[in-house]
Amino acid sequence: MYMSKHAKELNGSFHPLSAPDFLPLPQLRDLQLQRLRAIVQRAYDGVALFRKRMDERGLTPKDVRALDDITKLPFADKSDLRDTYPFGLFASPMKDIVRLHASSGTTGKPIVVAYTQEDIQVWTNVMLRSFAACGLHEGDVIQNAYGYGLFTGGLGAHYGAEALGATVIPISGGNTQRQLMVMKDLGVTAICCTPSYFLHLIDQAPESGVSIKDLPLRAGVFGAEPWTESMRRRIEADSGIKAYDIYGLSEIVGPGVAMECQCQAGAHIFEDYFYPEIINLKTGKPCDDGEEGELVLTTLGKKAMPMIRYRTRDITALASETCECGRTLRRIKRIGRRADDMFIIRGINVYPSQIETALLKVEGALPHYQIVLTREKDLDVMEVQVEVTPEVFTDTVGALEQLQNKLAKSLESLVGVHANVRLVQPRTIARSEGKAKRVIDQRKM
Amino acid sequence: MKVKQLSLFLENKPGALSRPVKLLAKAKLNILTLTLADTQQFGILRFVVRDWQKAKQLLEKSGFVVKVTDMVAIEVADKPGGLADILATVEKARVNLEYMYGFTLKSEGKGLLAFRFDDPDCAIAALQKQGISPVGSVELFKRLDG
């Protein structure tokens, strides 16, 4: 079949359904082109907004003859989902749609996404391949602490883990004590949740009499929020597990758009179903290989809601060299920032990930932080609140002030703008069971 | 010879001190002596209780960061120069005094002070050589009861 020589040599963790991960490139590109042409046709026939935009540009689906022709097509973004709320982008009649999910909708109306039976199968397939990529297999016990419900994380991971043949514990998010009890008592070997929630579990474990390092838990599939490499190192050191980055978004399918393999060198995009481009944020022009820009995705196999050139707002770069694992799928660099998360303070663009990196650079510094922006006398003030942990707390004022200064200096040198560092008591920063809220902007514009 | 002290990180805001104090009261843990160090943004509450393990556990369970430090309790003559003599002894031993505070207890014309040295063992040895014997926790609690 498709399996490359390298893939055959892989250890027992290889799953037969992972075969498309190792397709020779010419075959993969050919498959992508066939699917791209079909999906453009489907969107043109079934989605009024897409057809209108194509017509305005004088384009028809026949104009897509090569993969590069994708750059001629119009972009889509989140506002399209809102403007056509709730069903405007569906390309299938409701009788063919077996599932609806919706985003959390922090800004007004939620966005609604739809799946046909076939879409669910595709999603299950990419989630299964995600788990297999990080070495999980039949016999693993997976604690799925992503929220079940309208959020795509819970059910997406659930279907994939079951299809893999693993034992799924559908615990959903929240109830930290119970999470720890289950982790310990049921022999959990892998967990799915947001990285910030797992940090919270690490924090709470001693109190529940759980020592994560001594449990069979060996892998974490973490996603749904941007996190940094320093945070990964912290998680791995504190818990003794391997922390893998999974990427996805509801508009495209949910989790399972891309996943890290055991090399932990960027997330492989499941390119047979999702076609990636990187574009310049301002000009919208394609970036060179390895250059940073906004990730744009096209669904190659989605029936109910095809997405053509969807602007994710996630900033990353593509690596096309073949990975050591043998997968031919291109990788995206870890997404540490989203164009939407950026805030401007005194004219300087700042991303929460920069703050995180600066804090974790200081030895003994702590992963729980929050950024509060205020305005004093027409001047922006950034306060970074950092929770004090037993590791850094010493009994003298001088040592704490020194820590404060070190953190402030690290922030100023990395971010380029002064921040007031405030040490706060543990657990005073609200923990989220889903995505961590890092920035509180109290400035009145 | 050493007395255990608990230090607590507190934010400098209204109500910050009463939370731990109430917790201790509820558990019937009596604070024998305490001091508060503060900056504009945060403070450190340092105190001595008899059952420090229980207090530590209780506070940590409620989310406080707690540090245990060794203190040396020394009887100091309640007269001019009483403290100076003690300090001269530890200075000679090149031990640094980080901070100190008092107990309300006073007996036979002597006050009782709690000292935090960077090297408590070295300080104790130097004091004992001079015939000054620090008050250990057993003796300390006995006196407080008496």
XYZ file of C-alpha atoms in Angstrom:
591
model
C 0.000 0.000 0.000
C 1.108 3.548 0.643
C 3.407 2.678 3.463
C 6.926 3.959 2.986
C 9.933 1.892 3.914
C 10.516 4.100 6.909
C 6.986 3.612 8.131
C 7.340 -0.141 8.072
C 10.371 0.098 10.280
C 8.451 2.059 12.869
C 7.694 0.448 16.165
C 4.486 -1.193 17.209
C 2.752 2.113 17.679
C 2.133 2.354 13.949
C -1.529 2.032 13.101
C -2.585 0.815 9.636
C -4.966 3.750 9.358
C -1.964 6.078 9.676
C -0.801 4.989 6.216
C -1.823 8.272 4.517
C 0.648 10.044 6.848
C 3.424 8.419 4.842
C 2.181 8.883 1.264
C 4.908 9.644 -1.240
C 4.659 13.349 -2.070
C 3.630 13.070 -5.746
C 0.765 10.813 -4.730
C -0.245 13.116 -1.889
C -0.234 16.205 -4.135
C -2.249 14.357 -6.734
C -4.812 13.315 -4.142
C -4.973 16.880 -2.828
C -5.600 18.287 -6.296
C -8.424 15.832 -7.001
C -10.030 16.625 -3.692
C -9.503 20.366 -4.025
C -11.261 20.420 -7.370
C -14.152 18.422 -5.989
C -14.557 20.608 -2.903
C -14.411 23.852 -4.871
C -17.126 22.469 -7.128
C -19.168 21.438 -4.101
C -18.827 24.831 -2.425
C -19.646 26.600 -5.690
C -22.780 24.541 -6.175
C -23.922 24.526 -2.591
C -22.852 27.764 -0.869
C -24.305 31.014 -2.174
C -21.689 33.268 -0.592
C -18.824 31.316 -2.145
C -20.474 31.243 -5.572
C -21.073 34.995 -5.437
C -17.429 35.679 -4.592
C -16.219 33.388 -7.365
C -18.548 35.008 -9.859
C -17.373 38.480 -8.850
C -13.832 37.421 -9.697
C -14.901 35.824 -12.922
C -13.850 32.404 -11.664
C -15.446 29.011 -12.056
C -14.416 25.732 -10.393
C -12.837 24.760 -13.724
C -10.159 27.390 -13.119
C -8.600 25.188 -10.471
C -6.260 23.052 -12.571
C -3.241 22.864 -10.305
C -2.780 23.140 -6.544
C -1.222 26.577 -6.921
C -4.427 27.840 -8.486
C -5.819 27.888 -4.950
C -4.279 31.339 -4.510
C -6.788 32.736 -7.024
C -9.708 31.763 -4.795
C -11.332 34.163 -2.315
C -10.594 33.912 1.405
C -13.159 33.091 4.067
C -13.008 34.103 7.699
C -14.919 33.985 10.944
C -17.111 36.927 10.013
C -18.530 34.874 7.127
C -19.790 32.353 9.662
C -21.344 35.084 11.746
C -22.861 36.907 8.795
C -24.518 33.749 7.519
C -25.478 32.464 10.987
C -26.659 29.823 11.519
C -26.866 27.728 8.329
C -25.636 29.965 5.525
C -22.440 28.078 4.735
C -23.941 24.593 4.699
C -23.536 22.706 1.445
C -25.701 19.763 2.520
C -29.426 19.636 3.223
C -30.296 19.229 6.901
C -31.415 15.639 6.319
C -27.781 14.701 5.562
C -26.396 16.538 8.564
C -25.934 14.312 11.583
C -24.262 16.722 13.992
C -24.003 20.409 14.813
C -21.382 21.975 17.037
C -21.013 25.614 18.035
C -18.169 27.784 19.221
C -18.140 29.355 22.640
C -19.073 32.664 21.052
C -17.169 35.104 23.210
C -18.087 37.896 20.844
C -21.798 37.932 20.231
C -23.393 35.092 18.288
C -21.716 31.703 18.317
C -20.660 30.109 15.075
C -22.327 26.878 14.057
C -20.560 24.057 12.243
C -22.091 20.970 10.655
C -21.086 17.393 9.867
C -22.475 14.698 7.624
C -21.959 11.076 8.555
C -18.975 11.028 6.231
C -17.555 14.175 7.857
C -17.728 12.489 11.236
C -15.822 9.540 9.795
C -13.123 11.828 8.421
C -12.858 13.590 11.767
C -12.639 10.271 13.591
C -9.938 9.176 11.160
C -7.741 12.235 11.704
C -8.180 12.051 15.478
C -7.240 8.378 15.440
C -4.143 9.250 13.404
C -3.394 12.046 15.896
C -3.345 9.644 18.809
C -1.334 7.094 16.840
C 1.190 9.786 15.887
C 2.129 10.361 19.506
C 2.513 6.668 20.187
C -0.875 5.788 21.661
C -2.530 2.542 20.687
C -4.950 -0.187 21.626
C -4.708 -0.850 25.327
C -4.052 2.744 26.280
C -6.451 4.294 28.765
C -7.270 7.829 27.651
C -8.790 10.320 30.062
C -10.640 12.761 27.871
C -10.906 15.957 29.884
C -11.901 18.139 26.965
C -15.388 19.468 27.435
C -18.164 17.347 25.949
C -20.956 19.287 24.388
C -21.083 22.032 21.820
C -17.300 22.387 22.009
C -15.681 20.102 19.424
C -12.847 18.978 21.705
C -14.678 16.371 23.769
C -16.506 14.372 21.120
C -13.704 14.753 18.569
C -11.145 13.174 20.878
C -13.682 10.616 22.063
C -14.478 9.176 18.620
C -10.821 9.099 17.629
C -9.695 7.356 20.790
C -12.427 4.736 20.526
C -11.636 4.074 16.869
C -8.005 3.602 17.875
C -9.126 0.833 20.168
C -8.078 2.643 23.320
C -10.199 2.722 26.457
C -11.829 6.132 26.722
C -12.827 7.762 29.972
C -15.299 10.467 28.935
C -14.834 12.553 32.068
C -15.202 15.906 30.277
C -13.799 19.094 31.830
C -13.825 20.262 35.422
C -14.033 18.673 38.855
C -10.312 18.564 39.489
C -10.465 16.214 42.479
C -12.377 13.648 40.493
C -10.010 14.006 37.530
C -7.074 13.159 39.784
C -8.853 10.277 41.424
C -9.767 8.779 38.050
C -6.240 9.313 36.753
C -4.837 7.400 39.685
C -7.434 4.686 40.207
C -8.197 3.747 36.605
C -4.644 3.376 35.351
C -4.831 6.274 32.912
C -1.940 6.320 30.419
C -2.842 9.440 28.437
C -4.876 12.581 28.987
C -6.483 15.118 26.670
C -7.108 18.664 27.919
C -5.831 22.225 27.604
C -2.215 22.686 28.727
C -3.277 25.219 31.347
C -5.763 22.799 32.836
C -3.132 20.096 33.045
C -0.888 22.538 34.928
C -3.755 23.020 37.311
C -3.988 19.244 37.791
C -0.245 19.125 38.514
C -0.751 21.857 41.107
C -3.607 20.120 42.836
C -2.222 16.589 42.725
C -0.246 16.664 46.004
C -3.326 17.757 47.904
C -5.290 14.826 46.544
C -2.464 12.533 47.530
C -1.607 11.860 43.882
C 1.942 11.816 42.595
C 1.584 12.133 38.829
C 5.192 11.114 38.282
C 4.498 7.726 39.842
C 1.391 7.001 37.759
C 1.393 5.078 34.456
C 0.374 8.344 32.722
C 2.875 8.898 29.912
C 1.384 11.261 27.346
C -0.710 14.395 27.225
C -2.537 15.538 24.110
C -2.784 19.251 24.733
C -4.497 21.852 22.619
C -7.328 24.364 22.232
C -5.140 27.272 23.349
C -1.727 28.617 22.357
C 1.146 27.522 24.558
C 4.903 27.830 24.399
C 7.846 25.494 24.228
C 8.895 26.656 27.713
C 5.487 25.623 28.999
C 5.972 22.196 27.442
C 9.306 21.777 29.196
C 7.737 22.829 32.465
C 4.874 20.364 32.111
C 7.191 17.518 31.157
C 9.592 18.218 34.024
C 6.846 18.550 36.612
C 4.789 15.534 35.591
C 7.228 13.163 33.917
C 4.959 12.744 30.884
C 5.440 13.676 27.224
C 3.383 16.691 26.241
C 2.141 16.743 22.647
C 0.611 19.623 20.800
C -2.611 19.011 18.911
C -4.107 21.631 16.651
C -7.549 22.184 15.306
C -10.450 24.555 15.052
C -14.179 24.023 14.822
C -14.513 25.930 11.563
C -12.311 23.340 9.865
C -13.302 20.176 11.755
C -12.346 20.511 15.428
C -9.212 18.984 16.963
C -7.217 16.755 14.631
C -6.260 19.203 11.909
C -2.619 18.739 12.891
C -0.777 16.749 15.519
C 2.773 16.310 16.700
C 4.484 12.984 16.281
C 6.912 11.590 18.839
C 9.692 13.786 17.413
C 7.826 16.798 18.876
C 9.091 18.976 16.066
C 5.937 20.696 14.932
C 2.439 19.422 14.247
C 1.882 17.396 11.064
C -1.102 18.655 9.137
C -3.308 15.845 7.910
C -2.858 17.150 4.421
C -4.993 14.588 2.690
C -7.959 16.363 4.308
C -6.698 19.868 5.105
C -4.693 21.942 2.661
C -2.432 24.495 4.348
C -1.127 27.845 3.136
C 0.759 30.530 4.991
C 0.021 34.102 3.994
C 1.363 37.480 4.922
C -0.975 38.955 7.539
C -1.179 42.342 5.862
C -0.921 41.651 2.137
C -2.594 38.241 2.016
C 0.169 37.064 -0.352
C 1.662 33.581 0.088
C 4.733 33.362 2.337
C 7.874 31.453 1.460
C 8.484 28.085 3.016
C 9.549 28.559 6.616
C 8.388 32.161 6.732
C 5.942 33.134 9.450
C 2.458 34.228 8.611
C -1.196 33.430 9.049
C -2.290 29.835 8.555
C -4.988 29.455 5.911
C -6.766 26.125 5.590
C -8.949 24.510 2.980
C -10.985 21.443 3.862
C -10.437 18.826 1.182
C -13.020 16.320 2.310
C -15.760 18.161 4.128
C -19.263 17.653 2.807
C -21.574 19.578 5.115
C -19.505 22.729 5.418
C -16.658 23.034 2.956
C -14.219 25.771 3.894
C -12.151 27.291 1.154
C -9.090 29.300 2.198
C -10.249 29.894 5.752
C -8.114 32.437 7.598
C -7.403 30.908 10.979
C -5.777 33.991 12.596
C -3.161 31.574 13.932
C 0.395 32.616 13.243
C 2.882 29.932 12.289
C 5.262 28.752 9.582
C 5.287 25.611 7.439
C 8.153 23.127 7.470
C 8.162 20.885 4.418
C 11.265 18.792 5.043
C 10.337 15.196 5.748
C 10.196 14.565 9.465
C 12.406 11.994 11.157
C 9.307 9.926 11.830
C 8.949 9.414 8.092
C 5.683 11.297 7.712
C 5.547 13.257 4.484
C 2.901 15.575 5.900
C 4.144 19.136 6.280
C 4.415 20.486 9.775
C 3.318 23.750 11.293
C 5.561 25.403 13.808
C 4.033 25.476 17.267
C 1.335 28.116 17.373
C 2.301 30.393 20.192
C 0.173 33.269 19.122
C -2.987 34.256 17.391
C -3.406 37.442 15.451
C -6.486 38.076 17.621
C -4.651 37.702 20.937
C -2.204 40.450 20.161
C -2.594 43.589 22.183
C -0.968 46.920 21.671
C 0.566 48.678 24.610
C 2.091 52.093 24.120
C 2.321 51.377 20.433
C 4.121 48.073 20.809
C 2.564 44.823 19.643
C 2.627 42.213 22.377
C 1.512 38.573 22.378
C 0.744 36.693 25.604
C 3.188 33.990 24.489
C 6.042 36.505 24.721
C 5.078 37.222 28.309
C 4.982 33.509 29.066
C 8.396 32.946 27.537
C 9.882 35.880 29.459
C 8.474 34.668 32.770
C 9.599 31.089 32.314
C 13.108 32.301 31.473
C 13.570 33.280 35.087
C 14.606 30.313 37.125
C 11.973 28.963 39.427
C 9.340 31.165 37.851
C 5.849 30.060 37.625
C 3.466 29.133 34.932
C 0.363 30.802 36.334
C 0.111 34.361 35.171
C -2.304 36.940 33.935
C -1.868 40.223 32.133
C -3.951 43.174 33.260
C -4.009 46.269 31.095
C -5.168 49.559 32.541
C -4.866 53.189 31.622
C -3.541 55.730 34.072
C -3.542 59.365 33.032
C -3.766 58.447 29.343
C -0.858 56.072 29.671
C -1.163 52.332 29.140
C -0.043 50.289 32.112
C 0.666 46.596 31.879
C 0.651 44.608 35.064
C 1.723 40.991 34.979
C 0.375 39.043 37.921
C 2.379 35.976 38.801
C 1.434 33.439 41.408
C 3.998 32.676 44.070
C 4.810 28.995 44.499
C 6.496 27.179 47.383
C 9.591 26.724 45.195
C 10.244 30.430 44.899
C 8.911 31.656 48.211
C 11.628 32.499 50.646
C 11.093 34.026 53.984
C 12.796 37.328 53.243
C 11.374 40.405 51.572
C 14.643 40.987 49.754
C 14.539 37.666 47.943
C 10.978 38.207 46.797
C 11.766 41.686 45.580
C 14.718 40.262 43.718
C 12.437 37.751 42.024
C 10.052 40.555 41.125
C 12.887 42.567 39.602
C 14.228 39.610 37.670
C 10.808 38.933 36.186
C 10.328 42.599 35.296
C 13.727 42.772 33.642
C 13.158 39.619 31.652
C 9.813 40.982 30.487
C 11.200 44.348 29.527
C 14.096 42.903 27.565
C 11.951 40.428 25.667
C 8.801 42.443 25.102
C 10.378 45.877 24.899
C 7.924 47.579 27.185
C 7.931 48.012 30.937
C 5.596 45.840 32.953
C 4.773 46.010 36.633
C 5.161 42.579 38.114
C 2.850 41.772 40.958
C 3.352 38.637 42.983
C 0.043 37.183 44.028
C -1.066 34.355 46.266
C -1.442 30.926 44.715
C -4.765 30.193 43.060
C -5.861 33.800 42.977
C -5.717 33.768 39.196
C -8.891 32.150 37.954
C -8.366 28.702 36.463
C -10.198 27.906 33.358
C -11.351 24.424 32.585
C -11.139 25.273 28.938
C -8.995 27.956 27.427
C -6.940 30.093 29.793
C -7.811 33.763 29.778
C -4.464 35.478 29.808
C -5.282 39.095 29.112
C -7.699 41.320 30.968
C -7.978 44.624 29.206
C -9.548 47.237 31.450
C -8.547 50.160 29.278
C -11.416 52.315 28.135
C -10.716 53.223 24.549
C 17.599 24.454 70.462
C 15.748 25.881 67.478
C 12.173 27.018 67.284
C 10.171 26.525 64.107
C 8.645 29.587 62.540
C 6.135 29.631 59.715
C 6.297 32.333 57.051
C 3.350 33.126 54.849
C 3.168 35.051 51.606
C 0.397 37.652 51.724
C -0.782 40.168 49.203
C -0.917 43.706 50.471
C -4.660 44.255 50.417
C -7.514 44.517 52.884
C -8.417 41.220 54.486
C -5.188 39.491 53.547
C -4.091 39.037 57.146
C -7.412 38.019 58.611
C -7.829 34.957 56.381
C -4.912 32.949 57.773
C -5.513 34.254 61.281
C -9.128 33.087 61.171
C -8.074 29.686 59.860
C -5.684 29.239 62.763
C -8.294 30.384 65.249
C -10.847 27.924 63.929
C -8.350 25.089 64.382
C -7.596 26.367 67.888
C -3.994 27.062 67.036
C -2.673 29.870 69.201
C -0.151 32.272 67.738
C 2.624 32.618 70.301
C 4.292 35.532 68.582
C 4.222 37.117 65.162
C 5.653 39.832 63.030
C 4.715 41.297 59.694
C 7.151 42.412 57.013
C 5.619 44.434 54.255
C 6.315 46.151 50.984
C 3.897 48.153 48.890
C 2.683 45.078 47.088
C 3.113 42.106 49.343
C 3.906 41.095 52.864
C 5.311 38.184 54.801
C 3.612 37.063 57.964
C 5.996 35.262 60.285
C 4.757 33.511 63.363
C 5.333 30.771 65.896
C 2.702 28.246 66.911
C 3.082 25.149 68.972
C 1.825 22.620 66.435
C 3.553 24.063 63.395
C 3.057 20.934 61.257
C -0.685 21.099 61.706
C -0.719 24.836 61.006
C 1.390 24.391 57.891
C -0.827 21.650 56.546
C -3.951 23.622 57.241
C -2.673 26.768 55.566
C -1.273 24.972 52.556
C -4.548 23.204 52.084
C -6.198 26.596 51.914
C -3.842 27.688 49.199
C -1.190 29.604 51.120
C 2.489 29.352 50.385
C 4.186 28.446 53.642
C 7.854 28.293 54.475
C 9.354 26.796 57.633
C 12.390 28.531 59.097
C 14.538 27.871 62.128
C 14.559 30.590 64.732
C 16.683 30.925 67.817
C 14.881 32.110 70.953
C 17.211 33.878 73.328
C 16.637 35.372 76.731
C 17.915 38.897 76.810
C 18.499 40.847 79.988
C 15.912 43.634 80.255
C 18.465 46.389 80.762
C 20.532 48.720 78.587
C 23.110 46.736 76.658
C 21.254 43.434 76.989
C 20.786 43.045 73.263
C 24.186 44.506 72.411
C 25.938 41.660 74.267
C 24.071 39.012 72.315
C 24.753 40.707 69.014
C 28.451 41.092 69.794
C 28.697 37.341 70.274
C 27.062 36.380 66.997
C 28.879 39.091 65.080
C 32.166 37.685 66.233
C 31.088 34.304 64.846
C 30.358 36.070 61.533
C 26.709 35.085 61.601
C 24.315 37.482 59.957
C 21.113 38.474 61.712
C 18.319 38.710 59.159
C 15.535 39.872 61.424
C 14.246 39.541 64.964
C 11.159 40.149 67.033
C 9.946 39.626 70.572
C 7.745 37.332 72.583
C 5.367 38.991 75.006
C 6.769 36.671 77.651
C 9.064 38.143 80.261
C 10.469 36.416 83.311
C 12.954 37.260 86.021
C 13.952 40.527 84.426
C 14.634 38.944 81.097
C 12.820 39.414 77.812
C 12.556 36.726 75.189
C 13.447 37.545 71.588
C 13.222 35.460 68.420
C 16.210 35.775 66.092
C 16.530 34.723 62.491
C 20.204 34.081 61.661
C 21.530 33.043 58.289
C 23.322 30.227 60.113
C 21.342 29.313 63.227
C 23.595 26.404 64.280
C 26.714 28.514 64.164
C 24.950 31.238 66.165
C 23.844 28.737 68.813
C 27.357 27.331 69.159
C 28.823 30.814 69.549
C 26.232 31.801 72.126
C 26.681 28.639 74.135
C 30.417 29.225 74.255
C 29.627 32.536 75.919
C 27.365 30.809 78.419
C 24.185 32.044 76.744
C 21.753 29.210 76.246
C 18.941 29.680 73.730
C 15.509 28.541 74.786
C 14.402 25.420 72.910
C 10.810 24.789 71.898
C 10.055 22.375 74.746
C 11.237 24.878 77.328
C 9.579 27.716 75.444
C 6.155 26.095 75.405
C 6.482 25.148 79.062
C 7.141 28.751 79.978
C 4.280 29.984 77.864
C 1.989 27.597 79.693
C 3.310 28.654 83.043
